[in-house]
CSV table of C-alpha atoms in Angstrom, one decimal:
chain,number,residue,atom,x,y,z
A,1,MET,CA,7.3,65.1,38.3
A,2,LYS,CA,8.5,67.0,35.3
A,3,HIS,CA,7.5,70.6,35.0
A,4,SER,CA,6.1,71.6,31.8
A,5,VAL,CA,9.1,74.2,31.3
A,6,GLU,CA,12.3,73.6,32.3
A,7,THR,CA,14.8,76.4,32.4
A,8,ILE,CA,18.4,75.8,31.5
A,9,HIS,CA,21.0,78.1,33.1
A,10,ILE,CA,24.5,78.6,31.3
A,11,TYR,CA,27.1,80.6,32.9
A,12,HIS,CA,30.2,81.4,30.4
A,13,THR,CA,33.4,83.3,30.2
A,14,ASN,CA,35.9,84.0,27.3
A,15,ASP,CA,39.0,85.7,26.7
A,16,ILE,CA,40.2,86.0,30.2
A,17,HIS,CA,43.9,86.1,28.9
A,18,SER,CA,45.2,85.3,32.2
A,19,HIS,CA,43.9,88.6,33.6
A,20,PHE,CA,43.1,87.1,37.2
A,21,ASP,CA,42.5,90.5,39.1
A,22,SER,CA,38.6,89.6,39.3
A,23,TRP,CA,39.0,85.7,38.9
A,24,PRO,CA,38.3,85.0,42.8
A,25,GLN,CA,35.0,87.1,42.4
A,26,ILE,CA,34.2,85.1,39.2
A,27,SER,CA,35.1,81.8,40.7
A,28,LYS,CA,33.0,82.2,43.6
A,29,TYR,CA,30.3,83.6,41.8
A,30,LEU,CA,30.1,80.7,39.4
A,31,ILE,CA,30.1,78.0,42.5
A,32,SER,CA,27.5,80.0,44.5
A,33,GLN,CA,25.2,80.1,41.4
A,34,LYS,CA,25.7,76.4,40.8
A,35,GLN,CA,25.1,75.5,44.5
A,36,LYS,CA,21.6,77.7,44.1
A,37,HIS,CA,20.5,76.2,41.0
A,38,ALA,CA,21.0,72.7,42.6
A,39,GLU,CA,19.2,73.5,45.6
A,40,MET,CA,16.2,74.6,43.6
A,41,HIS,CA,16.6,71.5,41.3
A,42,GLU,CA,17.6,73.3,38.5
A,43,THR,CA,20.2,72.6,35.7
A,44,SER,CA,23.1,74.9,35.1
A,45,PHE,CA,26.6,74.7,33.2
A,46,ARG,CA,29.7,76.7,33.2
A,47,PHE,CA,31.5,77.0,29.9
A,48,ASP,CA,34.7,79.1,28.9
A,49,ILE,CA,35.3,79.8,25.6
A,50,GLY,CA,39.0,79.7,25.0
A,51,ASP,CA,41.9,82.1,25.7
A,52,HIS,CA,42.0,81.4,29.2
A,53,VAL,CA,45.4,81.0,28.9
A,54,ASP,CA,47.8,84.1,28.0
A,55,ARG,CA,51.9,83.7,28.5
A,56,PHE,CA,52.1,87.3,29.4
A,57,HIS,CA,51.1,86.5,33.1
A,58,PRO,CA,53.8,84.9,35.2
A,59,PHE,CA,51.6,82.5,36.6
A,60,THR,CA,50.6,81.0,33.2
A,61,GLU,CA,54.1,81.3,32.0
A,62,GLY,CA,55.6,79.6,34.9
A,63,THR,CA,53.1,76.8,35.0
A,64,SER,CA,53.1,76.3,31.2
A,65,GLY,CA,49.2,77.3,31.6
A,66,LYS,CA,48.5,74.2,34.0
A,67,GLY,CA,47.7,76.7,36.7
A,68,ASN,CA,44.8,78.2,34.3
A,69,VAL,CA,43.2,74.5,34.2
A,70,ALA,CA,43.7,74.6,37.9
A,71,LEU,CA,41.8,77.8,38.4
A,72,LEU,CA,39.0,76.4,36.0
A,73,ASN,CA,38.8,73.1,38.1
A,74,GLN,CA,38.3,75.1,41.1
A,75,ALA,CA,35.5,77.0,39.5
A,76,GLU,CA,33.9,73.8,38.7
A,77,TYR,CA,33.7,74.4,34.8
A,78,ASP,CA,31.8,71.8,33.0
A,79,ALA,CA,33.4,72.2,29.6
A,80,ILE,CA,35.7,74.6,27.3
A,81,THR,CA,36.9,75.1,24.3
A,82,ILE,CA,40.3,76.3,23.1
A,83,GLY,CA,41.3,79.7,21.9
A,84,ASN,CA,44.3,80.6,19.7
A,85,ASN,CA,46.4,81.4,22.6
A,86,GLU,CA,46.0,77.8,23.9
A,87,GLY,CA,46.5,76.6,20.3
A,88,ILE,CA,49.4,78.3,18.9
A,89,THR,CA,51.5,79.8,21.7
A,90,LEU,CA,52.0,76.6,23.0
A,91,SER,CA,54.2,73.9,21.9
A,92,LYS,CA,52.4,70.7,20.8
A,93,LYS,CA,53.6,68.9,23.7
A,94,ALA,CA,52.6,71.6,26.1
A,95,LEU,CA,49.3,71.7,24.5
A,96,ASN,CA,48.7,67.7,24.6
A,97,GLU,CA,49.8,67.8,28.5
A,98,LEU,CA,47.8,71.2,29.1
A,99,TYR,CA,44.4,69.4,30.2
A,100,ILE,CA,45.9,66.4,32.0
A,101,GLY,CA,44.1,66.4,35.3
A,102,ALA,CA,41.2,68.7,33.9
A,103,ASP,CA,37.8,68.0,35.7
A,104,PHE,CA,36.0,69.4,32.6
A,105,ASP,CA,35.5,68.4,29.1
A,106,VAL,CA,37.5,70.1,26.2
A,107,VAL,CA,34.9,70.5,23.3
A,108,LEU,CA,36.5,71.1,20.0
A,109,CYS,CA,35.8,69.8,16.5
A,110,ASN,CA,38.3,71.2,14.1
A,111,LEU,CA,41.9,70.2,15.4
A,112,ASN,CA,43.5,66.9,14.7
A,113,ASP,CA,47.0,65.6,15.1
A,114,SER,CA,48.8,65.4,11.8
A,115,ASP,CA,48.0,62.2,11.0
A,116,ARG,CA,44.3,62.9,11.3
A,117,PHE,CA,43.9,61.4,14.6
A,118,THR,CA,42.0,63.2,17.4
A,119,PRO,CA,43.9,63.6,20.8
A,120,LYS,CA,42.3,61.8,23.8
A,121,TRP,CA,41.7,65.2,25.6
A,122,ILE,CA,39.6,66.7,22.5
A,123,ASN,CA,35.8,65.6,22.6
A,124,ARG,CA,34.0,66.4,19.0
A,125,TYR,CA,31.0,67.2,21.2
A,126,LYS,CA,29.5,66.3,24.5
A,127,ILE,CA,26.1,65.4,25.5
A,128,TYR,CA,24.9,66.4,28.8
A,129,ASP,CA,21.4,65.4,30.7
A,130,SER,CA,19.3,68.3,32.5
A,131,GLU,CA,17.4,67.5,35.9
A,132,GLN,CA,14.4,66.5,33.9
A,133,GLY,CA,15.9,64.5,31.2
A,134,ILE,CA,16.5,67.1,28.6
A,135,ARG,CA,19.5,66.3,26.5
A,136,ILE,CA,22.1,69.1,25.7
A,137,GLY,CA,24.6,68.7,23.1
A,138,VAL,CA,27.8,70.8,23.2
A,139,ILE,CA,29.9,71.5,20.4
A,140,GLY,CA,33.1,74.0,19.9
A,141,ALA,CA,35.6,75.1,17.5
A,142,THR,CA,38.5,77.3,17.3
A,143,ALA,CA,39.9,80.0,14.9
A,144,MET,CA,41.5,78.8,12.0
A,145,TYR,CA,45.3,79.8,11.9
A,146,GLU,CA,46.2,77.2,9.3
A,147,GLN,CA,49.9,77.8,8.9
A,148,PHE,CA,50.7,78.3,12.5
A,149,TYR,CA,48.8,75.1,13.6
A,150,SER,CA,50.7,73.1,10.6
A,151,GLN,CA,54.1,74.2,11.7
A,152,LEU,CA,53.2,73.0,15.1
A,153,GLY,CA,52.2,69.7,13.8
A,154,TRP,CA,48.4,70.0,14.0
A,155,VAL,CA,45.9,69.9,11.3
A,156,ILE,CA,43.1,72.6,11.8
A,157,THR,CA,40.1,72.7,9.5
A,158,GLU,CA,37.4,75.1,8.4
A,159,PRO,CA,35.5,75.5,11.7
A,160,ARG,CA,32.1,76.5,10.5
A,161,SER,CA,31.3,73.7,8.1
A,162,GLU,CA,32.9,71.3,10.8
A,163,LEU,CA,30.4,72.7,13.4
A,164,ILE,CA,27.3,72.5,11.0
A,165,LYS,CA,28.5,68.8,10.3
A,166,VAL,CA,28.7,68.0,14.0
A,167,ALA,CA,25.4,69.7,14.6
A,168,ARG,CA,23.5,67.7,12.1
A,169,GLU,CA,25.1,64.7,13.6
A,170,ILE,CA,24.0,65.1,16.8
A,171,ARG,CA,20.6,66.8,16.3
A,172,GLY,CA,18.7,63.5,16.6
A,173,GLU,CA,20.2,62.6,19.8
A,174,VAL,CA,19.7,65.9,21.8
A,175,ASP,CA,17.2,68.8,22.6
A,176,ILE,CA,19.3,71.6,22.6
A,177,ILE,CA,22.5,72.4,20.7
A,178,ILE,CA,25.0,75.2,22.4
A,179,CYS,CA,28.2,76.2,20.5
A,180,LEU,CA,31.3,77.1,22.4
A,181,SER,CA,32.6,79.5,19.6
A,182,HIS,CA,36.2,80.9,19.4
A,183,MET,CA,36.0,82.0,16.0
A,184,GLY,CA,34.9,85.8,16.3
A,185,ILE,CA,31.7,87.7,15.8
A,186,HIS,CA,31.6,87.8,12.2
A,187,GLU,CA,31.8,84.0,11.7
A,188,ASP,CA,29.4,83.5,14.6
A,189,ARG,CA,26.7,85.6,12.7
A,190,LEU,CA,27.5,83.5,9.6
A,191,LEU,CA,27.2,80.0,11.4
A,192,ALA,CA,23.9,81.4,12.9
A,193,GLU,CA,22.8,82.0,9.2
A,194,GLU,CA,23.9,78.8,7.9
A,195,SER,CA,22.7,76.4,10.4
A,196,GLU,CA,19.4,75.8,11.3
A,197,THR,CA,20.2,73.3,14.4
A,198,ILE,CA,22.3,75.4,16.7
A,199,ASP,CA,20.2,77.1,19.6
A,200,VAL,CA,23.0,79.1,21.2
A,201,ILE,CA,26.1,80.2,20.1
A,202,LEU,CA,28.8,81.7,23.1
A,203,GLY,CA,31.4,83.7,21.3
A,204,ALA,CA,34.9,84.9,21.7
A,205,HIS,CA,38.1,85.6,20.0
A,206,THR,CA,37.0,89.4,18.7
A,207,HIS,CA,36.4,90.6,22.3
A,208,HIS,CA,32.8,91.6,21.5
A,209,LEU,CA,30.2,92.1,24.3
A,210,PHE,CA,26.6,91.4,24.0
A,211,THR,CA,24.8,92.7,27.2
A,212,GLU,CA,21.7,91.4,26.0
A,213,GLY,CA,22.6,88.8,23.5
A,214,GLU,CA,22.0,89.2,19.6
A,215,MET,CA,19.4,87.1,17.7
A,216,VAL,CA,20.6,86.0,14.0
A,217,ASP,CA,17.5,84.3,12.9
A,218,GLU,CA,16.7,81.5,15.2
A,219,THR,CA,20.0,81.7,17.1
A,220,LEU,CA,21.2,83.4,20.1
A,221,LEU,CA,24.4,84.8,20.2
A,222,ALA,CA,26.1,85.9,23.6
A,223,ALA,CA,29.5,87.0,24.5
A,224,THR,CA,31.2,88.6,27.6
A,225,GLY,CA,33.8,91.0,26.2
A,226,LYS,CA,37.3,90.2,27.4
A,227,PHE,CA,39.8,90.0,30.5
A,228,GLY,CA,37.2,88.9,32.8
A,229,GLU,CA,35.1,92.0,33.2
A,230,TYR,CA,31.7,90.2,32.7
A,231,VAL,CA,30.1,86.8,33.3
A,232,GLY,CA,27.4,85.7,30.7
A,233,HIS,CA,24.4,84.1,31.8
A,234,VAL,CA,22.2,82.5,29.1
A,235,GLU,CA,18.6,80.9,30.2
A,236,ILE,CA,16.7,78.3,27.7
A,237,LEU,CA,13.5,77.5,28.2
A,238,PHE,CA,12.3,74.1,27.0
A,239,ASP,CA,9.0,73.0,26.9
A,240,ASN,CA,8.7,69.2,27.9
A,241,GLN,CA,5.2,68.4,26.5
A,242,ALA,CA,5.9,70.3,23.0
A,243,GLU,CA,9.5,68.9,23.2
A,244,LYS,CA,11.0,72.4,21.9
A,245,VAL,CA,12.7,75.3,23.0
A,246,VAL,CA,10.2,78.2,23.6
A,247,GLY,CA,12.6,81.0,25.0
A,248,LYS,CA,16.0,82.2,25.3
A,249,LYS,CA,17.6,85.2,26.6
A,250,ALA,CA,21.1,86.4,27.6
A,251,SER,CA,22.7,89.0,30.1
A,252,VAL,CA,25.6,89.7,31.5
A,253,ILE,CA,27.1,90.5,35.1
A,254,HIS,CA,29.5,93.3,35.5
A,255,VAL,CA,32.2,91.8,37.9
A,256,GLN,CA,32.3,95.2,39.7
A,257,GLN,CA,28.9,94.1,41.0
A,258,LEU,CA,30.4,91.0,42.8
A,259,PRO,CA,31.5,91.2,46.2
A,260,THR,CA,35.1,91.2,47.1
A,261,ASP,CA,37.7,91.2,50.2
A,262,GLU,CA,41.1,91.3,51.1
A,263,GLU,CA,41.2,87.5,50.6
A,264,ASP,CA,40.5,87.8,47.1
A,265,ARG,CA,43.5,90.3,46.7
A,266,ASN,CA,45.8,88.0,48.5
A,267,GLU,CA,45.0,85.0,46.1
A,268,VAL,CA,45.4,87.0,43.0
A,269,HIS,CA,49.2,88.2,44.6
A,270,LYS,CA,49.8,84.4,45.4
A,271,LEU,CA,49.6,83.7,41.7
A,272,MET,CA,51.9,86.0,40.7
A,273,VAL,CA,54.4,84.9,43.3
A,274,ALA,CA,53.9,81.5,42.2
A,275,GLY,CA,54.6,82.2,38.8
A,276,TYR,CA,57.8,84.3,39.7
A,277,GLU,CA,59.1,81.6,41.6
A,278,ALA,CA,58.6,79.0,39.0
A,279,MET,CA,60.8,81.0,36.8
A,280,ASP,CA,63.7,81.7,39.0
A,281,GLU,CA,65.7,79.3,37.0
A,282,LYS,CA,69.0,81.0,35.4
A,283,VAL,CA,69.6,81.2,31.7
A,284,PHE,CA,72.6,83.0,31.0
A,285,TYR,CA,75.0,85.4,32.6
A,286,ASN,CA,74.9,89.0,31.2
A,287,HIS,CA,78.3,90.9,31.4
A,288,THR,CA,76.9,94.4,30.4
A,289,ALA,CA,73.6,96.3,31.3
A,290,LEU,CA,71.6,96.5,28.0
A,291,ARG,CA,69.3,99.7,28.2
A,292,GLN,CA,66.3,100.0,26.2
A,293,GLU,CA,65.2,103.3,24.1
A,294,LEU,CA,61.7,103.6,22.8
A,295,PHE,CA,62.6,106.1,20.2
A,296,GLY,CA,65.8,105.5,19.0
A,297,PRO,CA,68.9,103.0,19.1
A,298,SER,CA,69.8,101.1,22.1
A,299,ALA,CA,72.2,98.7,23.3
A,300,LEU,CA,69.2,96.4,23.8
A,301,ALA,CA,67.8,96.6,20.4
A,302,THR,CA,71.3,95.6,18.9
A,303,PHE,CA,71.5,92.5,21.1
A,304,PHE,CA,68.0,91.5,20.2
A,305,GLY,CA,68.6,92.4,16.4
A,306,ALA,CA,72.0,90.3,16.5
A,307,ALA,CA,70.1,87.4,18.2
A,308,LEU,CA,67.3,87.4,15.6
A,309,LEU,CA,69.8,87.3,12.7
A,310,ALA,CA,71.7,84.6,14.2
A,311,TYR,CA,68.9,82.4,15.0
A,312,THR,CA,67.1,82.9,11.8
A,313,GLU,CA,70.1,83.1,9.3
A,314,THR,CA,68.5,85.8,7.3
A,315,ASP,CA,69.7,88.6,5.3
A,316,CYS,CA,68.4,91.4,7.8
A,317,ALA,CA,66.0,91.9,10.3
A,318,MET,CA,63.2,94.4,11.4
A,319,PHE,CA,61.4,94.7,14.5
A,320,ASN,CA,60.0,97.5,16.8
A,321,ALA,CA,61.8,99.3,20.0
A,322,GLY,CA,58.3,98.9,21.7
A,323,ILE,CA,58.8,95.2,22.4
A,324,PHE,CA,61.3,95.8,25.1
A,325,LEU,CA,59.2,96.5,28.7
A,326,GLY,CA,62.1,97.3,30.5
A,327,ASN,CA,66.2,96.7,30.6
A,328,LEU,CA,68.3,93.8,30.5
A,329,GLU,CA,70.7,94.2,33.7
A,330,ALA,CA,74.1,92.9,34.1
A,331,GLY,CA,74.2,89.6,36.0
A,332,TRP,CA,72.3,86.5,35.9
A,333,VAL,CA,69.5,86.5,33.6
A,334,THR,CA,66.5,84.5,34.6
A,335,LYS,CA,63.4,83.1,32.8
A,336,ARG,CA,61.6,85.5,35.1
A,337,HIS,CA,63.7,88.3,33.8
A,338,LEU,CA,63.2,87.5,30.1
A,339,HIS,CA,59.5,87.1,30.7
A,340,ALA,CA,59.4,90.5,32.2
A,341,LEU,CA,61.3,92.2,29.2
A,342,LEU,CA,59.2,90.3,26.5
A,343,PRO,CA,56.1,88.9,27.6
A,344,HIS,CA,54.6,88.9,24.5
A,345,PRO,CA,53.4,85.7,22.6
A,346,ILE,CA,55.0,86.6,19.5
A,347,ASN,CA,57.3,84.3,17.2
A,348,PRO,CA,59.9,85.3,14.7
A,349,CYS,CA,58.9,85.1,11.2
A,350,ILE,CA,61.2,84.5,8.1
A,351,ILE,CA,60.0,86.2,5.1
A,352,THR,CA,61.5,86.0,1.3
A,353,LEU,CA,61.1,89.3,-0.4
A,354,ASP,CA,62.2,90.7,-4.1
A,355,GLY,CA,64.3,93.7,-3.7
A,356,ALA,CA,61.4,95.8,-5.0
A,357,GLU,CA,59.3,94.7,-2.1
A,358,LEU,CA,61.7,94.8,0.4
A,359,GLN,CA,62.4,98.5,-0.5
A,360,GLU,CA,58.6,99.0,-0.1
A,361,VAL,CA,58.6,97.5,3.3
A,362,TYR,CA,61.5,99.7,4.4
A,363,ALA,CA,60.0,102.6,2.9
A,364,LEU,CA,56.6,102.2,5.1
A,365,SER,CA,58.3,101.2,8.0
A,366,THR,CA,59.7,104.9,8.3
A,367,THR,CA,56.2,106.0,8.5
A,368,PRO,CA,56.8,109.5,10.9
A,369,ASN,CA,53.6,108.5,13.3
A,370,TRP,CA,54.5,105.0,13.8
A,371,PRO,CA,56.6,105.4,16.6
A,372,GLU,CA,53.7,106.9,18.8
A,373,THR,CA,50.9,104.5,17.6
A,374,GLU,CA,49.3,102.4,20.3
A,375,ILE,CA,48.9,98.7,19.5
A,376,LYS,CA,46.3,96.6,20.7
A,377,GLY,CA,46.2,92.7,20.0
A,378,LEU,CA,48.5,90.8,17.5
A,379,GLY,CA,50.3,89.2,20.5
A,380,PHE,CA,51.5,92.5,21.5
A,381,ARG,CA,51.4,93.1,25.4
A,382,GLY,CA,53.1,96.5,25.4
A,383,THR,CA,51.6,99.9,24.6
A,384,ILE,CA,53.0,101.8,21.7
A,385,MET,CA,55.1,100.8,18.7
A,386,GLY,CA,58.0,102.8,19.4
A,387,SER,CA,60.9,103.4,16.5
A,388,MET,CA,61.4,100.7,13.8
A,389,MET,CA,64.8,98.9,14.6
A,390,TYR,CA,66.9,97.4,11.7
A,391,GLU,CA,69.9,94.8,11.6
A,392,ALA,CA,71.7,94.5,8.6
A,393,LEU,CA,69.4,96.9,7.0
A,394,TYR,CA,70.3,100.5,6.2
A,395,LEU,CA,70.7,103.1,3.6
A,396,ASN,CA,74.3,104.1,2.5
A,397,GLU,CA,75.6,107.1,1.9
A,398,GLU,CA,74.3,107.4,-1.9
A,399,GLY,CA,70.6,106.6,-0.5
A,400,GLU,CA,70.8,102.7,-1.5
A,401,LEU,CA,69.4,100.3,0.6
A,402,ILE,CA,71.6,97.5,1.8
A,403,ALA,CA,70.4,94.3,3.2
A,404,GLY,CA,72.9,91.6,4.3
A,405,GLY,CA,76.0,93.4,2.6
A,406,ARG,CA,74.1,93.7,-0.8
A,407,ILE,CA,72.4,96.7,-2.6
A,408,VAL,CA,68.6,95.8,-2.5
A,409,ARG,CA,67.8,95.7,-6.1
A,410,PRO,CA,64.6,94.8,-7.9
A,411,GLY,CA,64.9,91.0,-9.2
A,412,LYS,CA,67.2,90.0,-6.5
A,413,THR,CA,66.0,88.0,-3.5
A,414,PHE,CA,66.2,88.8,0.2
A,415,THR,CA,65.2,87.2,3.5
A,416,LEU,CA,63.8,89.4,6.3
A,417,ALA,CA,63.3,88.4,9.9
A,418,THR,CA,61.0,90.3,11.6
A,419,LEU,CA,57.7,89.6,14.3
A,420,ASP,CA,54.7,87.5,13.3
A,421,MET,CA,52.5,90.6,14.2
A,422,PHE,CA,53.7,92.3,11.2
A,423,THR,CA,52.7,89.6,8.8
A,424,PHE,CA,48.9,90.0,9.4
A,425,GLY,CA,48.3,93.0,7.1
A,426,TYR,CA,47.6,95.7,9.5
A,427,PHE,CA,51.1,97.6,9.3
A,428,PHE,CA,52.9,95.9,6.1
A,429,PRO,CA,50.1,94.6,3.8
A,430,LEU,CA,52.7,93.3,1.4
A,431,LEU,CA,53.9,90.9,4.0
A,432,LYS,CA,50.5,89.1,4.4
A,433,ASP,CA,50.7,87.2,1.3
A,434,ALA,CA,54.5,87.0,0.9
A,435,PRO,CA,56.3,83.6,1.3
A,436,LYS,CA,57.1,83.2,5.0
A,437,GLU,CA,57.9,80.8,7.4
A,438,TYR,CA,56.9,81.2,11.2
A,439,VAL,CA,59.7,79.8,13.7
A,440,MET,CA,57.7,78.1,16.0
A,441,PRO,CA,57.1,77.1,19.0
A,442,GLU,CA,59.8,79.6,19.9
A,443,LEU,CA,58.8,83.2,21.3
A,444,ILE,CA,61.1,86.0,20.8
A,445,ARG,CA,62.2,85.8,24.3
A,446,ASP,CA,63.3,82.2,23.6
A,447,ILE,CA,65.4,83.6,20.9
A,448,VAL,CA,67.2,86.0,23.4
A,449,ALA,CA,67.7,82.9,25.8
A,450,TRP,CA,69.2,81.2,23.0
A,451,TYR,CA,71.4,84.0,21.9
A,452,GLY,CA,72.7,84.7,25.6
A,453,LYS,CA,73.5,81.1,26.0
A,454,LYS,CA,75.4,81.1,22.8
A,455,LEU,CA,77.4,84.0,23.6
A,456,ALA,CA,78.4,82.2,27.0
A,457,MET,CA,79.5,79.0,25.2
A,458,ASP,CA,81.4,81.0,22.3
A,459,SER,CA,83.2,83.0,25.1
A,460,MET,CA,83.9,79.6,26.7
A,461,GLY,CA,85.4,78.0,23.6
A,462,TYR,CA,87.5,81.0,23.0
A,463,LEU,CA,89.1,80.8,26.3
A,464,ASP,CA,89.4,77.1,26.2
A,465,GLY,CA,91.1,77.3,22.8
A,466,ASN,CA,93.5,79.8,23.9
A,467,GLU,CA,94.7,78.1,27.4
C-alpha cells in the first residue's frame, strides 16, 4: 500500500579530487545508509558531481582514473556527472575508456564527439523509479571549457540552456527532476532562476558548501565543499495523492563524525602503493642531478625551460619555479619520479603576442610580492608561486627586452610558451584574450619526459655518428 507521502533520500559528493584519506569512511557510510533505507523500504540514491578524478594522486595517475571508477563502484553509486578534471586532464581516448566497467550511470547533456555523436558512455538523462513508483529524472552538465575540449576533439555546449532543454523534454515523464551540476555556484543560481522544472541542483566546481542548502525560487541547491570533507544528504518529500513535491531539505555530514579504524588507514596506504607500483616504468636516464630553487635560477628550471622551448618551438618561455615539488636526481627517471616532481594537471600553452604586449607581460611578471604568493586551484598542486623563470627572454645591458634573440619592439610578433594557469586572467589579464594554442593532452611532466628521451636519443645519434 502506498503511503501518502514518500521520502526520497539522496546522498551526494563533489570535488573529491582524489583526496582519499576519508574515502573509506565515506564509502562505508554510503553503503550502510543504502542498507538502512532498503530495510525500511525507503528509496535512496548516491550521486557524485564530478572532479572525483585528480591526476595529482599516484593512484589516479597510475590507473588513468580507472581506480577512481572502481572506488565509486565499491561505494555503490547510482550516477555521476563529470568535472573538468575528468573532461580535460585526460586524453580523449582515456576519457572514452574511463567508465568501461562502471556500475553507475554517467549523466551529461552538454558533451558530444566532434561529429556531434553522443558517446555510448554518456546518458543525456536517466529516469529512476522509487519504491512507490515515483519517477525521478536525473540530468547533468559540466563546466564549459570550450577551447580545451575542442583541442581534445570534443564538442561542449553551453550547459544551462542544455539542462533547461532536457528538463523540459522529460518533465512530462517524471515526478521529480534532480540536476547534477558541475558548473559552479553562480551558474547554479542562474539555472534555478531560469528553470521552473528542476527541483534540486546538486552543485560542484567552485567548491562551495551549503550546510543546510539554499533555496532559489522553488529550487533547492546543495553542495559539499571539496576533498571529501563532507557528504551531502537531501530529502525530498513527495505527496502521492497530490502528485507533487511537498518538502525538501539539505544537510551535510562531516566525515570526522564518521567512525574510522586502522583498516581504513591501511586501505588509503594501499591506494598510494598501488599507484606507485603502476608508475615504476623507466622513462629516461638523467646523468646529472638537477636541483630546484624556489626563489632563484636552478639547473632544474634551465632543463625545464629548454624542454618547453624545444617542444613548443616558440621564441621564448616563462614559468614559475614553484611548479617543481622536489629535485630530479641522477639515474633512471621513472613515471613516478616525474609525477612527484610535477603532479599538476597543467598543460603548456603557446601565445602569440605583439612586442608591446610581451613587454607588458614581462614587466608584470617581475611583481615583487609574487614569489611568496600562495596559489590555490588553476591546476596548480604546489604551495606558492616562486620566482618567475625565463628561457630565451631577458633584458640586455641596455635594458632592452630580448626574446628569441630579437629585440622586443611594438609592431613585431613573438610566441611565448607558458603554463595554462597563466592564461585564465588571474595573474596576466592580457593573456586571457590573446591568441593562443593549448598543447593537449600533454601535461608539463609529459614535456619533461619527451625532452629527457630526446636528449638520450640525440646523445646516441651523436655517438653513432662518431664511431
